Amino acid sequence: MLNLLCAVYKSTKKADTYLYVPGRDDFSRVPEPLMKMFGTPHFIMIMPIKKDRALGQVDIQTLRDELTKNGFYLQLPPQKKIYLSNTWRPKHPRNNALGGRSFSYLSDFPFFTL
């Protein structure tokens, strides 16, 4: 397998969103609606895509495949997990508005069903 080079750009409209293209300023295969959503690309770096290299949030093989197949790869920010089940606990169970009962999970609330 050959080592490919790709250029990495950061979105000016979407936080933690990056666009990988096979060459610097080569957006010819990136769809126009995607470029409008992405905003003006801010150049970050050119990097080699090596088989033995590890990237933080991108699988190298997926990146290679997408660049070869589509001519670009869009990295979106990781989805944030929302943990509601353990966030609310009354400080003083006897003085809370729910009749002195303490609830640990949302499913414990009589008015909340999952």
mmCIF file of C-alpha atoms in Angstrom, residues 11-103:
data_model
loop_
_atom_site.group_PDB
_atom_site.id
_atom_site.type_symbol
_atom_site.label_atom_id
_atom_site.label_comp_id
_atom_site.label_asym_id
_atom_site.label_seq_id
_atom_site.Cartn_x
_atom_site.Cartn_y
_atom_site.Cartn_z
ATOM 1 C CA SER A 11 -14.560 24.219 9.691
ATOM 2 C CA THR A 12 -15.237 27.871 10.385
ATOM 3 C CA LYS A 13 -18.952 27.186 10.981
ATOM 4 C CA LYS A 14 -19.053 23.885 12.878
ATOM 5 C CA ALA A 15 -17.005 23.290 16.027
ATOM 6 C CA ASP A 16 -14.655 20.287 16.038
ATOM 7 C CA THR A 17 -15.447 19.433 12.409
ATOM 8 C CA TYR A 18 -12.599 18.595 10.044
ATOM 9 C CA LEU A 19 -12.386 17.875 6.330
ATOM 10 C CA TYR A 20 -9.678 15.639 4.889
ATOM 11 C CA VAL A 21 -8.911 15.940 1.159
ATOM 12 C CA PRO A 22 -6.220 14.197 -0.908
ATOM 13 C CA GLY A 23 -4.353 17.402 -1.825
ATOM 14 C CA ARG A 24 -4.066 20.929 -0.562
ATOM 15 C CA ASP A 25 -6.988 23.071 -1.718
ATOM 16 C CA ASP A 26 -8.434 20.162 -3.728
ATOM 17 C CA PHE A 27 -12.151 20.462 -2.998
ATOM 18 C CA SER A 28 -13.231 19.362 -6.487
ATOM 19 C CA ARG A 29 -14.933 16.183 -5.234
ATOM 20 C CA VAL A 30 -16.521 17.712 -2.126
ATOM 21 C CA PRO A 31 -20.260 18.355 -2.705
ATOM 22 C CA GLU A 32 -21.294 22.013 -2.799
ATOM 23 C CA PRO A 33 -23.935 21.669 -0.012
ATOM 24 C CA LEU A 34 -21.271 20.186 2.254
ATOM 25 C CA MET A 35 -18.906 23.070 1.519
ATOM 26 C CA LYS A 36 -21.671 25.581 2.357
ATOM 27 C CA MET A 37 -22.333 23.812 5.671
ATOM 28 C CA PHE A 38 -18.591 23.547 6.377
ATOM 29 C CA GLY A 39 -17.854 27.210 5.723
ATOM 30 C CA THR A 40 -14.515 28.603 4.618
ATOM 31 C CA PRO A 41 -11.960 25.817 5.161
ATOM 32 C CA HIS A 42 -9.124 26.781 7.510
ATOM 33 C CA PHE A 43 -5.947 24.870 6.570
ATOM 34 C CA ILE A 44 -4.447 22.898 9.458
ATOM 35 C CA MET A 45 -1.762 20.641 7.977
ATOM 36 C CA ILE A 46 -0.692 18.137 5.351
ATOM 37 C CA MET A 47 -0.060 14.702 6.783
ATOM 38 C CA PRO A 48 0.910 11.290 5.481
ATOM 39 C CA ILE A 49 -1.634 8.528 5.897
ATOM 40 C CA LYS A 50 0.501 5.647 7.040
ATOM 41 C CA LYS A 51 -0.783 2.213 7.906
ATOM 42 C CA ASP A 52 1.003 2.221 11.253
ATOM 43 C CA ARG A 53 -0.063 5.746 12.247
ATOM 44 C CA ALA A 54 -2.832 6.245 14.799
ATOM 45 C CA LEU A 55 -5.136 9.229 14.753
ATOM 46 C CA GLY A 56 -7.284 10.348 17.650
ATOM 47 C CA GLN A 57 -10.807 9.984 16.288
ATOM 48 C CA VAL A 58 -10.262 8.631 12.784
ATOM 49 C CA ASP A 59 -9.587 5.068 11.755
ATOM 50 C CA ILE A 60 -6.708 5.119 9.236
ATOM 51 C CA GLN A 61 -8.223 2.447 7.005
ATOM 52 C CA THR A 62 -11.582 4.265 6.919
ATOM 53 C CA LEU A 63 -9.804 7.510 6.054
ATOM 54 C CA ARG A 64 -7.864 5.844 3.213
ATOM 55 C CA ASP A 65 -10.987 4.174 1.853
ATOM 56 C CA GLU A 66 -13.071 7.351 1.940
ATOM 57 C CA LEU A 67 -10.367 9.475 0.316
ATOM 58 C CA THR A 68 -9.955 6.898 -2.453
ATOM 59 C CA LYS A 69 -13.681 6.319 -2.970
ATOM 60 C CA ASN A 70 -15.201 9.784 -2.414
ATOM 61 C CA GLY A 71 -12.247 12.157 -2.605
ATOM 62 C CA PHE A 72 -12.831 13.524 0.898
ATOM 63 C CA TYR A 73 -13.536 12.500 4.488
ATOM 64 C CA LEU A 74 -15.620 14.539 6.915
ATOM 65 C CA GLN A 75 -14.815 14.138 10.611
ATOM 66 C CA LEU A 76 -17.675 15.190 12.845
ATOM 67 C CA PRO A 77 -17.314 15.850 16.570
ATOM 68 C CA PRO A 78 -18.008 12.877 18.824
ATOM 69 C CA GLN A 79 -21.538 12.683 20.115
ATOM 70 C CA LYS A 80 -21.861 13.913 23.655
ATOM 71 C CA LYS A 81 -23.554 11.523 26.012
ATOM 72 C CA ILE A 82 -26.152 13.058 28.261
ATOM 73 C CA TYR A 83 -26.355 11.450 31.650
ATOM 74 C CA LEU A 84 -29.607 12.614 33.154
ATOM 75 C CA SER A 85 -30.109 9.607 35.353
ATOM 76 C CA ASN A 86 -27.601 10.625 38.009
ATOM 77 C CA THR A 87 -27.700 14.391 37.827
ATOM 78 C CA TRP A 88 -30.588 15.310 40.072
ATOM 79 C CA ARG A 89 -30.580 14.429 43.730
ATOM 80 C CA PRO A 90 -32.246 16.501 46.404
ATOM 81 C CA LYS A 91 -29.871 17.924 48.999
ATOM 82 C CA HIS A 92 -32.341 17.427 51.812
ATOM 83 C CA PRO A 93 -34.743 14.563 51.038
ATOM 84 C CA ARG A 94 -37.203 15.656 53.747
ATOM 85 C CA ASN A 95 -37.487 19.154 52.339
ATOM 86 C CA ASN A 96 -37.834 18.367 48.675
ATOM 87 C CA ALA A 97 -40.955 19.023 46.648
ATOM 88 C CA LEU A 98 -41.593 15.317 46.062
ATOM 89 C CA GLY A 99 -42.846 14.493 49.528
ATOM 90 C CA GLY A 100 -39.585 13.502 51.169
ATOM 91 C CA ARG A 101 -38.806 10.725 48.688
ATOM 92 C CA SER A 102 -35.356 10.564 47.154
ATOM 93 C CA PHE A 103 -34.940 9.422 43.553
#
